[in-house]
N, CA, C and O atoms as a Tripos MOL2 file, in Angstrom:
@<TRIPOS>MOLECULE
protein
  208   207    52     0     0
PROTEIN
NO_CHARGES

@<TRIPOS>ATOM
      1 N         -15.8660   17.9720    6.3980 N.3       1 MET1
      2 CA        -15.5840   16.7270    5.7240 C.3       1 MET1
      3 C         -16.5910   15.6840    6.2170 C.2       1 MET1
      4 O         -16.8960   15.6060    7.4070 O.2       1 MET1
      5 N         -17.0920   14.8970    5.2860 N.am      2 SER2
      6 CA        -18.0900   13.8960    5.6400 C.3       2 SER2
      7 C         -17.4550   12.7080    6.3600 C.2       2 SER2
      8 O         -16.2500   12.4740    6.2720 O.2       2 SER2
      9 N         -18.2870   11.9810    7.0590 N.am      3 ILE3
     10 CA        -17.8040   10.8370    7.8280 C.3       3 ILE3
     11 C         -17.2440    9.7620    6.9020 C.2       3 ILE3
     12 O         -16.2720    9.0920    7.2540 O.2       3 ILE3
     13 N         -17.8390    9.5890    5.7270 N.am      4 SER4
     14 CA        -17.3350    8.5640    4.8040 C.3       4 SER4
     15 C         -15.9430    8.9230    4.2880 C.2       4 SER4
     16 O         -15.1110    8.0390    4.0860 O.2       4 SER4
     17 N         -15.6860   10.2010    4.0750 N.am      5 ARG5
     18 CA        -14.3490   10.6060    3.6250 C.3       5 ARG5
     19 C         -13.3250   10.4220    4.7510 C.2       5 ARG5
     20 O         -12.1920   10.0120    4.4970 O.2       5 ARG5
     21 N         -13.7160   10.7220    5.9830 N.am      6 LYS6
     22 CA        -12.8090   10.5030    7.1140 C.3       6 LYS6
     23 C         -12.4780    9.0210    7.2680 C.2       6 LYS6
     24 O         -11.3210    8.6660    7.4900 O.2       6 LYS6
     25 N         -13.4730    8.1620    7.1540 N.am      7 LEU7
     26 CA        -13.2360    6.7260    7.2560 C.3       7 LEU7
     27 C         -12.3640    6.2220    6.1130 C.2       7 LEU7
     28 O         -11.5050    5.3640    6.3130 O.2       7 LEU7
     29 N         -12.5870    6.7550    4.9180 N.am      8 GLY8
     30 CA        -11.7540    6.3840    3.7790 C.3       8 GLY8
     31 C         -10.3030    6.7750    3.9900 C.2       8 GLY8
     32 O          -9.3970    6.0220    3.6340 O.2       8 GLY8
     33 N         -10.0770    7.9500    4.5680 N.am      9 THR9
     34 CA         -8.7160    8.3980    4.8630 C.3       9 THR9
     35 C          -8.0580    7.4810    5.8840 C.2       9 THR9
     36 O          -6.8850    7.1360    5.7380 O.2       9 THR9
     37 N          -8.7840    7.0890    6.9000 N.am     10 LEU10
     38 CA         -8.2200    6.2070    7.9140 C.3      10 LEU10
     39 C          -7.9080    4.8220    7.3570 C.2      10 LEU10
     40 O          -6.9110    4.2110    7.7420 O.2      10 LEU10
     41 N          -8.7500    4.3190    6.4540 N.am     11 VAL11
     42 CA         -8.4660    3.0340    5.8150 C.3      11 VAL11
     43 C          -7.2460    3.1680    4.9050 C.2      11 VAL11
     44 O          -6.4000    2.2760    4.8520 O.2      11 VAL11
     45 N          -7.1660    4.2900    4.1920 N.am     12 PHE12
     46 CA         -6.0410    4.5350    3.2860 C.3      12 PHE12
     47 C          -4.7150    4.5460    4.0490 C.2      12 PHE12
     48 O          -3.6990    4.0950    3.5200 O.2      12 PHE12
     49 N          -4.7110    5.0520    5.2740 N.am     13 PHE13
     50 CA         -3.4950    5.0690    6.0750 C.3      13 PHE13
     51 C          -3.3500    3.8170    6.9390 C.2      13 PHE13
     52 O          -2.2880    3.5990    7.5210 O.2      13 PHE13
     53 N          -4.3710    3.0080    7.0330 N.am     14 GLY14
     54 CA         -4.2910    1.7870    7.8220 C.3      14 GLY14
     55 C          -3.4320    0.7210    7.1610 C.2      14 GLY14
     56 O          -2.7240   -0.0200    7.8430 O.2      14 GLY14
     57 N          -3.4920    0.6400    5.8480 N.am     15 VAL15
     58 CA         -2.6880   -0.3470    5.1240 C.3      15 VAL15
     59 C          -1.1940   -0.0640    5.2910 C.2      15 VAL15
     60 O          -0.4470   -0.9840    5.6240 O.2      15 VAL15
     61 N          -0.7240    1.1820    5.0730 N.am     16 PRO16
     62 CA          0.7010    1.4380    5.3100 C.3      16 PRO16
     63 C           1.1120    1.2300    6.7690 C.2      16 PRO16
     64 O           2.2650    0.8980    7.0460 O.2      16 PRO16
     65 N           0.1870    1.4200    7.6910 N.am     17 ALA17
     66 CA          0.5160    1.2080    9.1010 C.3      17 ALA17
     67 C           0.8330   -0.2630    9.3600 C.2      17 ALA17
     68 O           1.7730   -0.5730   10.0920 O.2      17 ALA17
     69 N           0.0680   -1.1560    8.7740 N.am     18 ILE18
     70 CA          0.2760   -2.5870    9.0000 C.3      18 ILE18
     71 C           1.4720   -3.1010    8.2080 C.2      18 ILE18
     72 O           2.3780   -3.7160    8.7690 O.2      18 ILE18
     73 N           1.4700   -2.8490    6.9130 N.am     19 ILE19
     74 CA          2.5440   -3.3470    6.0480 C.3      19 ILE19
     75 C           3.8550   -2.6150    6.3370 C.2      19 ILE19
     76 O           4.9050   -3.2420    6.4800 O.2      19 ILE19
     77 N           3.7860   -1.2990    6.4220 N.am     20 GLY20
     78 CA          4.9870   -0.5070    6.6680 C.3      20 GLY20
     79 C           5.5860   -0.7720    8.0330 C.2      20 GLY20
     80 O           6.8060   -0.7430    8.1900 O.2      20 GLY20
     81 N           4.7490   -1.0300    9.0180 N.am     21 GLY21
     82 CA          5.2540   -1.3470   10.3510 C.3      21 GLY21
     83 C           6.1070   -2.6020   10.3410 C.2      21 GLY21
     84 O           7.1430   -2.6610   11.0040 O.2      21 GLY21
     85 N           5.6740   -3.6040    9.5910 N.am     22 GLY22
     86 CA          6.4610   -4.8240    9.4720 C.3      22 GLY22
     87 C           7.7680   -4.6040    8.7290 C.2      22 GLY22
     88 O           8.8000   -5.1700    9.0890 O.2      22 GLY22
     89 N           7.7190   -3.7830    7.6970 N.am     23 ILE23
     90 CA          8.9390   -3.4900    6.9360 C.3      23 ILE23
     91 C           9.9280   -2.7210    7.7940 C.2      23 ILE23
     92 O          11.1180   -3.0340    7.7980 O.2      23 ILE23
     93 N           9.4540   -1.7220    8.5180 N.am     24 VAL24
     94 CA         10.3350   -0.9280    9.3870 C.3      24 VAL24
     95 C          10.9260   -1.8190   10.4740 C.2      24 VAL24
     96 O          12.1070   -1.7040   10.8050 O.2      24 VAL24
     97 N          10.1110   -2.6990   11.0240 N.am     25 TYR25
     98 CA         10.5820   -3.6240   12.0560 C.3      25 TYR25
     99 C          11.7190   -4.5010   11.5350 C.2      25 TYR25
    100 O          12.7040   -4.7250   12.2380 O.2      25 TYR25
    101 N          11.5850   -4.9900   10.3190 N.am     26 ALA26
    102 CA         12.6140   -5.8480    9.7350 C.3      26 ALA26
    103 C          13.8650   -5.0570    9.3570 C.2      26 ALA26
    104 O          14.9810   -5.5390    9.5530 O.2      26 ALA26
    105 N          13.6950   -3.8630    8.8250 N.am     27 LEU27
    106 CA         14.8400   -3.0720    8.3680 C.3      27 LEU27
    107 C          15.7030   -2.5460    9.5070 C.2      27 LEU27
    108 O          16.9200   -2.4310    9.3610 O.2      27 LEU27
    109 N          15.0870   -2.2290   10.6310 N.am     28 PHE28
    110 CA         15.8230   -1.6220   11.7340 C.3      28 PHE28
    111 C          16.2050   -2.6350   12.8120 C.2      28 PHE28
    112 O          16.3370   -2.2750   13.9820 O.2      28 PHE28
    113 N          16.3770   -3.8630   12.4340 N.am     29 GLY29
    114 CA         16.9020   -4.8690   13.3490 C.3      29 GLY29
    115 C          15.9890   -5.1890   14.5060 C.2      29 GLY29
    116 O          16.4210   -5.1830   15.6580 O.2      29 GLY29
    117 N          14.7300   -5.4700   14.2170 N.am     30 ASP30
    118 CA         13.7560   -5.8640   15.2470 C.3      30 ASP30
    119 C          13.6200   -4.8120   16.3430 C.2      30 ASP30
    120 O          13.6500   -5.1310   17.5310 O.2      30 ASP30
    121 N          13.4720   -3.5520   15.9290 N.am     31 SER31
    122 CA         13.3690   -2.4450   16.8680 C.3      31 SER31
    123 C          11.9340   -1.9230   16.9320 C.2      31 SER31
    124 O          11.4070   -1.3910   15.9550 O.2      31 SER31
    125 N          11.3250   -2.0860   18.0850 N.am     32 TYR32
    126 CA          9.9790   -1.5450   18.2620 C.3      32 TYR32
    127 C           9.9900   -0.0280   18.3870 C.2      32 TYR32
    128 O           8.9730    0.6150   18.1260 O.2      32 TYR32
    129 N          11.1180    0.5580   18.7810 N.am     33 ALA33
    130 CA         11.2220    2.0120   18.8660 C.3      33 ALA33
    131 C          11.0900    2.6320   17.4830 C.2      33 ALA33
    132 O          10.4080    3.6440   17.3230 O.2      33 ALA33
    133 N          11.7320    2.0390   16.4850 N.am     34 ALA34
    134 CA         11.6350    2.5460   15.1150 C.3      34 ALA34
    135 C          10.2100    2.4140   14.5870 C.2      34 ALA34
    136 O           9.7160    3.3040   13.8940 O.2      34 ALA34
    137 N           9.5590    1.3190   14.9120 N.am     35 VAL35
    138 CA          8.1730    1.1290   14.4910 C.3      35 VAL35
    139 C           7.2730    2.1740   15.1580 C.2      35 VAL35
    140 O           6.3610    2.7030   14.5230 O.2      35 VAL35
    141 N           7.5250    2.4660   16.4160 N.am     36 SER36
    142 CA          6.7350    3.4730   17.1190 C.3      36 SER36
    143 C           6.8770    4.8470   16.4790 C.2      36 SER36
    144 O           5.8890    5.5640   16.3190 O.2      36 SER36
    145 N           8.0910    5.2130   16.1150 N.am     37 VAL37
    146 CA          8.3230    6.5050   15.4530 C.3      37 VAL37
    147 C           7.5940    6.5350   14.1170 C.2      37 VAL37
    148 O           6.9580    7.5350   13.7830 O.2      37 VAL37
    149 N           7.6780    5.4580   13.3530 N.am     38 TYR38
    150 CA          6.9920    5.3670   12.0630 C.3      38 TYR38
    151 C           5.4770    5.4870   12.2400 C.2      38 TYR38
    152 O           4.8200    6.2290   11.5090 O.2      38 TYR38
    153 N           4.9320    4.7650   13.2010 N.am     39 GLU39
    154 CA          3.4870    4.7810   13.4270 C.3      39 GLU39
    155 C           3.0040    6.1550   13.8880 C.2      39 GLU39
    156 O           1.9420    6.6100   13.4630 O.2      39 GLU39
    157 N           3.7630    6.8130   14.7430 N.am     40 ILE40
    158 CA          3.3840    8.1420   15.2140 C.3      40 ILE40
    159 C           3.4040    9.1480   14.0690 C.2      40 ILE40
    160 O           2.5080    9.9850   13.9530 O.2      40 ILE40
    161 N           4.4330    9.0620   13.2210 N.am     41 ALA41
    162 CA          4.4990    9.9620   12.0630 C.3      41 ALA41
    163 C           3.3220    9.7160   11.1210 C.2      41 ALA41
    164 O           2.7470   10.6600   10.5800 O.2      41 ALA41
    165 N           2.9720    8.4660   10.9290 N.am     42 LEU42
    166 CA          1.8390    8.1320   10.0790 C.3      42 LEU42
    167 C           0.5270    8.6050   10.6980 C.2      42 LEU42
    168 O          -0.3590    9.0800    9.9880 O.2      42 LEU42
    169 N           0.4030    8.4810   11.9970 N.am     43 LEU43
    170 CA         -0.8000    8.9330   12.6890 C.3      43 LEU43
    171 C          -0.9630   10.4470   12.5920 C.2      43 LEU43
    172 O          -2.0740   10.9390   12.3940 O.2      43 LEU43
    173 N           0.1200   11.1770   12.7280 N.am     44 ILE44
    174 CA          0.0620   12.6420   12.6050 C.3      44 ILE44
    175 C          -0.3470   13.0380   11.1870 C.2      44 ILE44
    176 O          -1.1590   13.9440   11.0000 O.2      44 ILE44
    177 N           0.2190   12.3560   10.1920 N.am     45 THR45
    178 CA         -0.1280   12.6450    8.8040 C.3      45 THR45
    179 C          -1.5900   12.3170    8.5170 C.2      45 THR45
    180 O          -2.2820   13.0950    7.8610 O.2      45 THR45
    181 N          -2.0610   11.1790    9.0020 N.am     46 ALA46
    182 CA         -3.4580   10.8060    8.8010 C.3      46 ALA46
    183 C          -4.3860   11.7870    9.5090 C.2      46 ALA46
    184 O          -5.4420   12.1350    8.9810 O.2      46 ALA46
    185 N          -3.9990   12.2290   10.6940 N.am     47 GLY47
    186 CA         -4.8040   13.2060   11.4220 C.3      47 GLY47
    187 C          -4.9030   14.5260   10.6890 C.2      47 GLY47
    188 O          -5.9490   15.1750   10.7050 O.2      47 GLY47
    189 N          -3.8110   14.9280   10.0430 N.am     48 ALA48
    190 CA         -3.8250   16.1710    9.2730 C.3      48 ALA48
    191 C          -4.7690   16.0530    8.0750 C.2      48 ALA48
    192 O          -5.4970   16.9940    7.7560 O.2      48 ALA48
    193 N          -4.7520   14.8920    7.4140 N.am     49 PHE49
    194 CA         -5.6550   14.6930    6.2680 C.3      49 PHE49
    195 C          -7.1080   14.5840    6.7170 C.2      49 PHE49
    196 O          -7.9960   15.1250    6.0570 O.2      49 PHE49
    197 N          -7.3610   13.9080    7.8060 N.am     50 ALA50
    198 CA         -8.7320   13.7060    8.2790 C.3      50 ALA50
    199 C          -9.3300   15.0000    8.8180 C.2      50 ALA50
    200 O         -10.5420   15.2040    8.7500 O.2      50 ALA50
    201 N          -8.4850   15.8660    9.3490 N.am     51 ARG51
    202 CA         -8.9670   17.1120    9.9330 C.3      51 ARG51
    203 C          -9.2940   18.1510    8.8610 C.2      51 ARG51
    204 O         -10.1710   18.9900    9.0630 O.2      51 ARG51
    205 N          -8.6030   18.1030    7.7360 N.am     52 ALA52
    206 CA         -8.7690   19.1140    6.6830 C.3      52 ALA52
    207 C         -10.1220   19.0620    6.0290 C.2      52 ALA52
    208 O         -10.4030   19.8520    5.1270 O.2      52 ALA52
@<TRIPOS>BOND
     1     1     2 1
     2     2     3 1
     3     3     4 2
     4     3     5 am
     5     5     6 1
     6     6     7 1
     7     7     8 2
     8     7     9 am
     9     9    10 1
    10    10    11 1
    11    11    12 2
    12    11    13 am
    13    13    14 1
    14    14    15 1
    15    15    16 2
    16    15    17 am
    17    17    18 1
    18    18    19 1
    19    19    20 2
    20    19    21 am
    21    21    22 1
    22    22    23 1
    23    23    24 2
    24    23    25 am
    25    25    26 1
    26    26    27 1
    27    27    28 2
    28    27    29 am
    29    29    30 1
    30    30    31 1
    31    31    32 2
    32    31    33 am
    33    33    34 1
    34    34    35 1
    35    35    36 2
    36    35    37 am
    37    37    38 1
    38    38    39 1
    39    39    40 2
    40    39    41 am
    41    41    42 1
    42    42    43 1
    43    43    44 2
    44    43    45 am
    45    45    46 1
    46    46    47 1
    47    47    48 2
    48    47    49 am
    49    49    50 1
    50    50    51 1
    51    51    52 2
    52    51    53 am
    53    53    54 1
    54    54    55 1
    55    55    56 2
    56    55    57 am
    57    57    58 1
    58    58    59 1
    59    59    60 2
    60    59    61 am
    61    61    62 1
    62    62    63 1
    63    63    64 2
    64    63    65 am
    65    65    66 1
    66    66    67 1
    67    67    68 2
    68    67    69 am
    69    69    70 1
    70    70    71 1
    71    71    72 2
    72    71    73 am
    73    73    74 1
    74    74    75 1
    75    75    76 2
    76    75    77 am
    77    77    78 1
    78    78    79 1
    79    79    80 2
    80    79    81 am
    81    81    82 1
    82    82    83 1
    83    83    84 2
    84    83    85 am
    85    85    86 1
    86    86    87 1
    87    87    88 2
    88    87    89 am
    89    89    90 1
    90    90    91 1
    91    91    92 2
    92    91    93 am
    93    93    94 1
    94    94    95 1
    95    95    96 2
    96    95    97 am
    97    97    98 1
    98    98    99 1
    99    99   100 2
   100    99   101 am
   101   101   102 1
   102   102   103 1
   103   103   104 2
   104   103   105 am
   105   105   106 1
   106   106   107 1
   107   107   108 2
   108   107   109 am
   109   109   110 1
   110   110   111 1
   111   111   112 2
   112   111   113 am
   113   113   114 1
   114   114   115 1
   115   115   116 2
   116   115   117 am
   117   117   118 1
   118   118   119 1
   119   119   120 2
   120   119   121 am
   121   121   122 1
   122   122   123 1
   123   123   124 2
   124   123   125 am
   125   125   126 1
   126   126   127 1
   127   127   128 2
   128   127   129 am
   129   129   130 1
   130   130   131 1
   131   131   132 2
   132   131   133 am
   133   133   134 1
   134   134   135 1
   135   135   136 2
   136   135   137 am
   137   137   138 1
   138   138   139 1
   139   139   140 2
   140   139   141 am
   141   141   142 1
   142   142   143 1
   143   143   144 2
   144   143   145 am
   145   145   146 1
   146   146   147 1
   147   147   148 2
   148   147   149 am
   149   149   150 1
   150   150   151 1
   151   151   152 2
   152   151   153 am
   153   153   154 1
   154   154   155 1
   155   155   156 2
   156   155   157 am
   157   157   158 1
   158   158   159 1
   159   159   160 2
   160   159   161 am
   161   161   162 1
   162   162   163 1
   163   163   164 2
   164   163   165 am
   165   165   166 1
   166   166   167 1
   167   167   168 2
   168   167   169 am
   169   169   170 1
   170   170   171 1
   171   171   172 2
   172   171   173 am
   173   173   174 1
   174   174   175 1
   175   175   176 2
   176   175   177 am
   177   177   178 1
   178   178   179 1
   179   179   180 2
   180   179   181 am
   181   181   182 1
   182   182   183 1
   183   183   184 2
   184   183   185 am
   185   185   186 1
   186   186   187 1
   187   187   188 2
   188   187   189 am
   189   189   190 1
   190   190   191 1
   191   191   192 2
   192   191   193 am
   193   193   194 1
   194   194   195 1
   195   195   196 2
   196   195   197 am
   197   197   198 1
   198   198   199 1
   199   199   200 2
   200   199   201 am
   201   201   202 1
   202   202   203 1
   203   203   204 2
   204   203   205 am
   205   205   206 1
   206   206   207 1
   207   207   208 2
@<TRIPOS>SUBSTRUCTURE
     1 MET1         2 RESIDUE 1 A MET
     2 SER2         6 RESIDUE 1 A SER
     3 ILE3        10 RESIDUE 1 A ILE
     4 SER4        14 RESIDUE 1 A SER
     5 ARG5        18 RESIDUE 1 A ARG
     6 LYS6        22 RESIDUE 1 A LYS
     7 LEU7        26 RESIDUE 1 A LEU
     8 GLY8        30 RESIDUE 1 A GLY
     9 THR9        34 RESIDUE 1 A THR
    10 LEU10       38 RESIDUE 1 A LEU
    11 VAL11       42 RESIDUE 1 A VAL
    12 PHE12       46 RESIDUE 1 A PHE
    13 PHE13       50 RESIDUE 1 A PHE
    14 GLY14       54 RESIDUE 1 A GLY
    15 VAL15       58 RESIDUE 1 A VAL
    16 PRO16       62 RESIDUE 1 A PRO
    17 ALA17       66 RESIDUE 1 A ALA
    18 ILE18       70 RESIDUE 1 A ILE
    19 ILE19       74 RESIDUE 1 A ILE
    20 GLY20       78 RESIDUE 1 A GLY
    21 GLY21       82 RESIDUE 1 A GLY
    22 GLY22       86 RESIDUE 1 A GLY
    23 ILE23       90 RESIDUE 1 A ILE
    24 VAL24       94 RESIDUE 1 A VAL
    25 TYR25       98 RESIDUE 1 A TYR
    26 ALA26      102 RESIDUE 1 A ALA
    27 LEU27      106 RESIDUE 1 A LEU
    28 PHE28      110 RESIDUE 1 A PHE
    29 GLY29      114 RESIDUE 1 A GLY
    30 ASP30      118 RESIDUE 1 A ASP
    31 SER31      122 RESIDUE 1 A SER
    32 TYR32      126 RESIDUE 1 A TYR
    33 ALA33      130 RESIDUE 1 A ALA
    34 ALA34      134 RESIDUE 1 A ALA
    35 VAL35      138 RESIDUE 1 A VAL
    36 SER36      142 RESIDUE 1 A SER
    37 VAL37      146 RESIDUE 1 A VAL
    38 TYR38      150 RESIDUE 1 A TYR
    39 GLU39      154 RESIDUE 1 A GLU
    40 ILE40      158 RESIDUE 1 A ILE
    41 ALA41      162 RESIDUE 1 A ALA
    42 LEU42      166 RESIDUE 1 A LEU
    43 LEU43      170 RESIDUE 1 A LEU
    44 ILE44      174 RESIDUE 1 A ILE
    45 THR45      178 RESIDUE 1 A THR
    46 ALA46      182 RESIDUE 1 A ALA
    47 GLY47      186 RESIDUE 1 A GLY
    48 ALA48      190 RESIDUE 1 A ALA
    49 PHE49      194 RESIDUE 1 A PHE
    50 ALA50      198 RESIDUE 1 A ALA
    51 ARG51      202 RESIDUE 1 A ARG
    52 ALA52      206 RESIDUE 1 A ALA
């Protein structure tokens, strides 16, 4: 996979990390633990796409 495609994948998952992190934080009663779980799951998914 080319470097430009890897960077595009990381940008594609960067937006949900920022916006989704705030939504998860608000939905789960100001819980950073829930945000951490969400971010880790997103990171694993992005890593799987970037590695392929």
